[in-house]
Amino acid sequence: MNGSLAFVFGLPLAVVVLFFALSAYERRMGIATGPGFFQRNGLAVGLYLVLAVGFWAFFIILLPQLAMVDMSFRPKLPPAQMGGPKDLYTLENYRYFLFGSTTSTAEWNWLHIKAFFLTIGVSILITLINFAICYPLAFHMAQSASAARLRVLLLLLILPYWVNEILRAFAFRVLLSSGGIINQLLMGSGLTSEPIDFLGADVGLYMGLSYAYLLMMIFPLYNAIESLDRNQVEAARDLGAPWWHIHAFIVLPHAKPGIASGCTLVFMLTAGALAAPLVLGGPRTLWFTPIVYDRFYQAFNWPQGAAYAFILLVSCILFVLVVLKAFRLSLGEITR
């Protein structure tokens, strides 16, 4: 238990000390120039910002994540035995994800492995679909729309998201159910003779996930494209460049930070979605986050649930790194 507390509290403290040491070294070597943080903001405001941001980052974000990582390497024990001689670091929770057992490695845990890779694959597909949907609209808003039309478009985009995500998921369920509006229209028009099981085929799930995070894609794209000088686009048109050439060699390279930011947000939110899979998933739907939820609240195995959540977290981090490498961007460029 003492080792666990040392890890959870000691690692962030070591990182903070390292950052302060690097900052002092850069100033001593002349790498960092200009007024310092406290000189720019004043002592009172500077202290407030450091304490407020530090408290938020440590207690709300970093501390729960570190506690989850530490828990994932612990065995499931009764509360009375936690911190005792049996509470040792182990890989049995990760072994269970791979083999469905904490002791045997005879068979692979295909159900959970398949759900994990299906979640990652579908999340990438939904990210690409969102980009294909949002890019033309973002380009129109940033480069072509008048101020009045832009306000209308922004209002139409934002208003539906005033409704809770769970209610939006139930709305999709009403639309796509066997007796829903879409099936009634299809049968009433004679296109189908019986209802289509959209929910059982996971069509409702994929539509709900695609719709849920459209704003996370369109606003980074809009911010990136809006900063593009319109004279570059006009010059390319005057020189006879086709529309695909303008987008491929002028707009898209300029919008790389927005594309990377939008893709990262949509992928991570889709891979970690819980409400939509629970509401819109069919009886045979495989999605990883409900499995993580079941580890915590059905099996009551919190160390195992922490291990599953950590696996998902690592996969999302790797996706971000791959996106940054593919677009040749730094983390600072996509967070601007």
Coordinates of C-alpha atoms in Angstrom, one line a residue:
M1 CA 0.0 0.0 0.0
N2 CA 2.9 2.4 0.8
G3 CA 4.4 1.6 -2.6
S4 CA 1.1 2.4 -4.2
L5 CA 0.8 5.8 -2.5
A6 CA 4.4 6.6 -3.4
F7 CA 3.7 5.9 -7.0
V8 CA 0.4 7.8 -7.2
F9 CA 1.7 10.9 -5.4
G10 CA 5.4 10.7 -6.1
L11 CA 5.3 10.5 -9.9
P12 CA 3.4 13.8 -10.4
L13 CA 5.6 15.6 -7.9
A14 CA 8.7 14.3 -9.7
V15 CA 7.3 15.6 -13.1
V16 CA 6.6 19.0 -11.6
V17 CA 10.1 19.3 -10.1
L18 CA 11.5 18.2 -13.5
F19 CA 9.6 20.9 -15.4
F20 CA 10.7 23.6 -12.9
A21 CA 14.3 22.4 -13.2
L22 CA 14.1 22.5 -17.0
S23 CA 12.6 26.0 -17.0
A24 CA 15.4 27.2 -14.7
Y25 CA 18.0 25.5 -16.9
E26 CA 16.6 27.2 -20.1
R27 CA 16.7 30.6 -18.5
R28 CA 20.2 30.1 -17.2
M29 CA 21.4 29.0 -20.6
G30 CA 19.6 31.8 -22.4
I31 CA 17.3 29.4 -24.3
A32 CA 14.1 31.0 -22.9
T33 CA 13.9 34.8 -23.4
G34 CA 11.5 37.5 -22.4
P35 CA 9.7 38.1 -19.1
G36 CA 8.9 35.1 -16.9
F37 CA 5.5 33.7 -16.1
F38 CA 5.2 35.6 -12.8
Q39 CA 6.6 38.8 -14.4
R40 CA 4.0 38.7 -17.2
N41 CA 1.0 37.9 -14.9
G42 CA 2.0 39.3 -11.5
L43 CA 2.6 37.3 -8.3
A44 CA -1.1 37.1 -7.2
V45 CA -2.5 36.1 -10.6
G46 CA 0.4 33.8 -11.3
L47 CA 0.0 31.9 -8.0
Y48 CA -3.7 31.6 -8.6
L49 CA -3.2 30.2 -12.0
V50 CA -0.5 27.7 -10.9
L51 CA -2.6 26.5 -7.9
A52 CA -5.9 26.4 -9.8
V53 CA -4.6 24.6 -12.8
G54 CA -2.3 22.4 -10.7
F55 CA -5.2 21.3 -8.5
W56 CA -7.5 20.6 -11.5
A57 CA -4.8 18.7 -13.4
F58 CA -3.7 16.7 -10.4
F59 CA -6.8 15.8 -8.4
I60 CA -9.3 15.7 -11.3
I61 CA -7.2 14.2 -14.2
L62 CA -3.9 12.8 -13.1
L63 CA -4.6 11.3 -9.7
P64 CA -7.6 9.1 -10.9
Q65 CA -5.6 7.9 -13.9
L66 CA -2.6 7.0 -11.8
A67 CA -4.8 5.3 -9.2
M68 CA -6.4 3.3 -12.1
V69 CA -3.0 2.2 -13.4
D70 CA -1.9 1.1 -10.0
M71 CA -5.1 -0.8 -9.3
S72 CA -4.9 -2.6 -12.6
F73 CA -1.8 -4.4 -11.4
R74 CA -3.4 -5.5 -8.1
P75 CA -5.4 -8.7 -7.4
K76 CA -9.0 -8.7 -6.4
L77 CA -9.0 -8.9 -2.6
P78 CA -11.6 -8.3 0.1
P79 CA -11.2 -4.8 1.7
A80 CA -9.7 -6.3 4.9
Q81 CA -6.8 -7.8 2.9
M82 CA -6.0 -4.7 0.8
G83 CA -2.5 -3.5 1.8
G84 CA -1.7 -6.8 3.4
P85 CA 0.8 -9.5 2.3
K86 CA -1.4 -10.8 -0.5
D87 CA -1.8 -7.3 -2.1
L88 CA 1.1 -7.6 -4.5
Y89 CA 1.7 -6.4 -8.0
T90 CA 0.5 -8.9 -10.6
L91 CA -0.3 -9.3 -14.3
E92 CA -3.3 -11.5 -13.8
N93 CA -5.8 -8.9 -14.9
Y94 CA -4.1 -8.4 -18.2
R95 CA -3.7 -12.2 -18.5
Y96 CA -7.5 -12.5 -18.1
F97 CA -8.0 -10.0 -21.0
L98 CA -5.9 -12.2 -23.3
F99 CA -6.9 -15.7 -22.1
G100 CA -10.1 -15.4 -20.1
S101 CA -8.4 -16.8 -17.0
T102 CA -6.0 -15.6 -14.4
T103 CA -4.2 -18.9 -14.3
S104 CA -4.6 -20.8 -17.6
T105 CA -3.3 -19.7 -21.0
A106 CA -4.8 -22.6 -23.0
E107 CA -7.4 -20.6 -24.9
W108 CA -7.6 -17.0 -26.1
N109 CA -10.3 -14.8 -24.7
W110 CA -11.7 -14.2 -28.2
L111 CA -14.9 -12.4 -27.1
H112 CA -13.1 -9.6 -25.3
I113 CA -10.2 -9.4 -27.8
K114 CA -12.7 -9.2 -30.7
A115 CA -14.7 -6.5 -29.0
F116 CA -11.6 -4.5 -28.4
F117 CA -10.3 -4.6 -32.0
L118 CA -13.8 -4.1 -33.3
T119 CA -14.2 -1.0 -31.2
I120 CA -10.9 0.4 -32.4
G121 CA -11.6 -0.4 -36.0
V122 CA -15.1 1.0 -36.0
S123 CA -13.9 4.1 -34.1
I124 CA -11.4 4.8 -36.9
L125 CA -14.1 4.2 -39.5
I126 CA -16.5 6.6 -37.8
T127 CA -13.7 9.2 -37.5
L128 CA -13.2 9.0 -41.3
I129 CA -16.9 9.2 -41.9
N130 CA -17.2 12.3 -39.7
F131 CA -14.3 13.9 -41.5
A132 CA -15.9 13.2 -44.9
I133 CA -19.2 14.8 -43.6
C134 CA -17.7 17.8 -41.8
Y135 CA -15.0 18.9 -44.2
P136 CA -17.2 20.3 -47.0
L137 CA -19.4 22.0 -44.4
A138 CA -16.4 23.5 -42.6
F139 CA -14.9 24.7 -45.8
H140 CA -18.2 26.4 -46.8
M141 CA -18.5 28.0 -43.4
A142 CA -14.9 29.2 -43.4
Q143 CA -14.4 30.3 -47.0
S144 CA -17.8 30.8 -48.7
A145 CA -20.6 31.5 -46.3
S146 CA -21.7 35.1 -45.6
A147 CA -21.8 36.3 -42.0
A148 CA -25.6 35.9 -41.8
R149 CA -25.5 32.4 -43.2
L150 CA -22.6 31.5 -40.9
R151 CA -24.6 32.4 -37.9
V152 CA -27.6 30.4 -39.1
L153 CA -25.4 27.3 -39.7
L154 CA -23.7 27.6 -36.3
L155 CA -27.1 27.8 -34.6
L156 CA -28.4 24.8 -36.5
L157 CA -25.3 22.8 -35.6
I158 CA -25.4 23.7 -31.9
L159 CA -29.1 23.6 -31.1
P160 CA -29.5 19.8 -31.3
Y161 CA -26.6 19.3 -28.9
W162 CA -28.5 21.2 -26.2
V163 CA -30.3 17.9 -25.8
N164 CA -28.6 15.3 -23.5
E165 CA -26.6 12.6 -25.3
I166 CA -28.7 9.8 -23.8
L167 CA -31.9 11.4 -25.1
R168 CA -30.4 11.8 -28.6
A169 CA -29.4 8.1 -28.5
F170 CA -33.0 7.2 -27.5
A171 CA -34.3 9.4 -30.4
F172 CA -32.2 7.3 -32.8
R173 CA -33.6 4.2 -31.3
V174 CA -37.2 5.5 -31.9
L175 CA -36.4 6.3 -35.5
L176 CA -34.6 3.0 -36.3
S177 CA -36.7 0.5 -34.3
S178 CA -38.8 -2.1 -36.1
G179 CA -41.9 0.0 -35.6
G180 CA -40.0 3.3 -36.0
I181 CA -40.6 6.1 -38.5
I182 CA -37.9 5.0 -41.0
N183 CA -39.3 1.4 -41.2
Q184 CA -42.8 2.7 -41.5
L185 CA -41.8 5.0 -44.4
L186 CA -39.9 2.1 -46.1
M187 CA -42.8 -0.3 -45.9
G188 CA -45.4 2.4 -46.7
S189 CA -43.5 3.3 -49.9
G190 CA -43.3 -0.4 -50.9
L191 CA -39.5 -0.5 -50.8
T192 CA -39.5 -3.2 -48.1
S193 CA -42.1 -5.8 -47.2
E194 CA -41.0 -6.2 -43.6
P195 CA -39.1 -4.1 -41.0
I196 CA -35.3 -3.9 -41.3
D197 CA -33.5 -4.7 -38.1
F198 CA -31.3 -1.5 -38.0
L199 CA -30.5 -1.9 -34.3
G200 CA -29.5 -5.6 -34.6
A201 CA -27.2 -4.8 -37.5
D202 CA -25.6 -2.1 -35.5
V203 CA -26.6 0.6 -38.0
G204 CA -28.3 2.6 -35.3
L205 CA -25.1 2.4 -33.1
Y206 CA -22.8 3.6 -35.9
M207 CA -25.3 6.4 -36.9
G208 CA -25.6 7.5 -33.3
L209 CA -21.9 7.6 -32.7
S210 CA -21.3 9.4 -35.9
Y211 CA -23.8 12.0 -35.1
A212 CA -22.8 12.4 -31.4
Y213 CA -19.4 13.8 -32.1
L214 CA -19.9 15.8 -35.3
L215 CA -19.2 19.1 -33.5
M216 CA -15.8 17.8 -32.3
M217 CA -14.8 17.4 -35.9
I218 CA -16.3 20.4 -37.5
F219 CA -15.1 23.1 -35.2
P220 CA -11.4 22.3 -35.3
L221 CA -11.7 22.0 -39.1
Y222 CA -13.5 25.4 -39.3
N223 CA -10.9 27.1 -37.1
A224 CA -8.1 25.8 -39.2
I225 CA -9.6 26.5 -42.6
E226 CA -10.9 29.9 -41.5
S227 CA -7.3 31.1 -41.0
L228 CA -6.4 30.3 -44.6
D229 CA -5.9 33.4 -46.8
R230 CA -8.7 33.4 -49.3
N231 CA -6.4 35.0 -51.8
Q232 CA -4.5 31.7 -52.1
V233 CA -7.7 29.9 -53.1
E234 CA -8.6 32.6 -55.6
A235 CA -5.2 32.6 -57.1
A236 CA -5.3 28.9 -57.6
R237 CA -8.7 29.2 -59.3
D238 CA -7.4 32.0 -61.6
L239 CA -4.5 29.8 -62.6
G240 CA -7.0 27.1 -63.7
A241 CA -6.4 24.7 -60.8
P242 CA -9.3 22.1 -60.5
W243 CA -11.3 22.0 -57.3
W244 CA -9.6 18.8 -56.1
H245 CA -6.2 20.3 -56.7
I246 CA -7.1 23.3 -54.5
H247 CA -8.2 21.1 -51.7
A248 CA -5.4 18.5 -51.9
F249 CA -2.5 21.0 -52.2
I250 CA -3.7 24.2 -50.6
V251 CA -6.6 23.7 -48.1
L252 CA -5.8 20.3 -46.6
P253 CA -2.1 21.0 -45.9
H254 CA -3.0 24.2 -44.2
A255 CA -5.7 22.5 -42.2
K256 CA -3.5 19.7 -40.9
P257 CA -3.6 20.8 -37.3
G258 CA -7.4 21.0 -37.3
I259 CA -7.7 17.6 -39.1
A260 CA -5.4 16.0 -36.5
S261 CA -7.3 17.6 -33.6
G262 CA -10.7 16.7 -34.9
C263 CA -9.7 13.1 -35.7
T264 CA -8.1 12.7 -32.3
L265 CA -11.2 14.0 -30.4
V266 CA -13.7 12.0 -32.4
F267 CA -11.7 8.7 -32.2
M268 CA -11.1 9.0 -28.4
L269 CA -14.7 9.9 -27.6
T270 CA -16.1 7.2 -29.9
A271 CA -13.8 4.5 -28.5
G272 CA -14.8 5.5 -25.0
A273 CA -18.5 5.9 -25.6
L274 CA -20.8 4.1 -23.2
A275 CA -24.3 5.6 -23.5
A276 CA -24.7 5.0 -27.2
P277 CA -23.6 1.3 -27.2
L278 CA -25.9 0.6 -24.3
V279 CA -28.9 2.3 -25.8
L280 CA -28.4 1.6 -29.5
G281 CA -26.5 -1.7 -29.4
G282 CA -28.3 -4.9 -30.5
P283 CA -28.3 -8.2 -28.7
R284 CA -25.1 -9.3 -30.5
T285 CA -23.3 -6.0 -30.4
L286 CA -19.7 -6.2 -29.4
W287 CA -18.3 -2.9 -27.9
F288 CA -15.5 -2.7 -25.5
T289 CA -16.7 0.0 -23.1
P290 CA -19.8 -1.9 -21.9
I291 CA -17.4 -4.8 -21.1
V292 CA -15.3 -2.4 -19.0
Y293 CA -18.4 -1.3 -17.3
D294 CA -19.4 -4.9 -16.6
R295 CA -16.0 -5.6 -15.0
F296 CA -16.6 -2.8 -12.5
Y297 CA -20.3 -3.0 -11.8
Q298 CA -21.4 -6.5 -12.7
A299 CA -18.4 -8.7 -11.8
F300 CA -17.4 -6.2 -9.1
N301 CA -13.8 -6.7 -10.1
W302 CA -12.3 -3.2 -10.0
P303 CA -8.7 -4.2 -10.6
Q304 CA -9.8 -6.1 -13.8
G305 CA -11.9 -3.2 -14.9
A306 CA -9.0 -0.9 -14.3
A307 CA -6.8 -3.1 -16.5
Y308 CA -9.4 -3.1 -19.3
A309 CA -9.7 0.7 -19.0
F310 CA -5.9 1.1 -19.1
I311 CA -5.7 -1.0 -22.2
L312 CA -8.2 1.2 -23.9
L313 CA -6.4 4.3 -22.7
V314 CA -3.0 3.1 -24.1
S315 CA -4.6 2.3 -27.5
C316 CA -6.1 5.9 -27.6
I317 CA -2.7 7.4 -26.8
L318 CA -1.0 5.3 -29.5
F319 CA -3.7 6.5 -32.0
V320 CA -2.9 10.1 -31.1
L321 CA 0.9 9.5 -31.6
V322 CA 0.2 7.8 -34.9
V323 CA -1.9 10.7 -36.1
L324 CA 0.8 13.2 -35.0
K325 CA 3.4 11.2 -36.9
A326 CA 1.3 10.8 -40.0
F327 CA 0.6 14.6 -40.1
R328 CA 4.1 15.5 -39.0
L329 CA 2.7 17.7 -36.2
S330 CA 3.7 18.3 -32.6
L331 CA 1.2 18.1 -29.7
G332 CA 1.4 21.9 -29.3
E333 CA 0.3 22.5 -32.9
I334 CA -3.0 20.6 -32.5
T335 CA -3.9 22.1 -29.2
R336 CA -3.6 25.7 -30.4

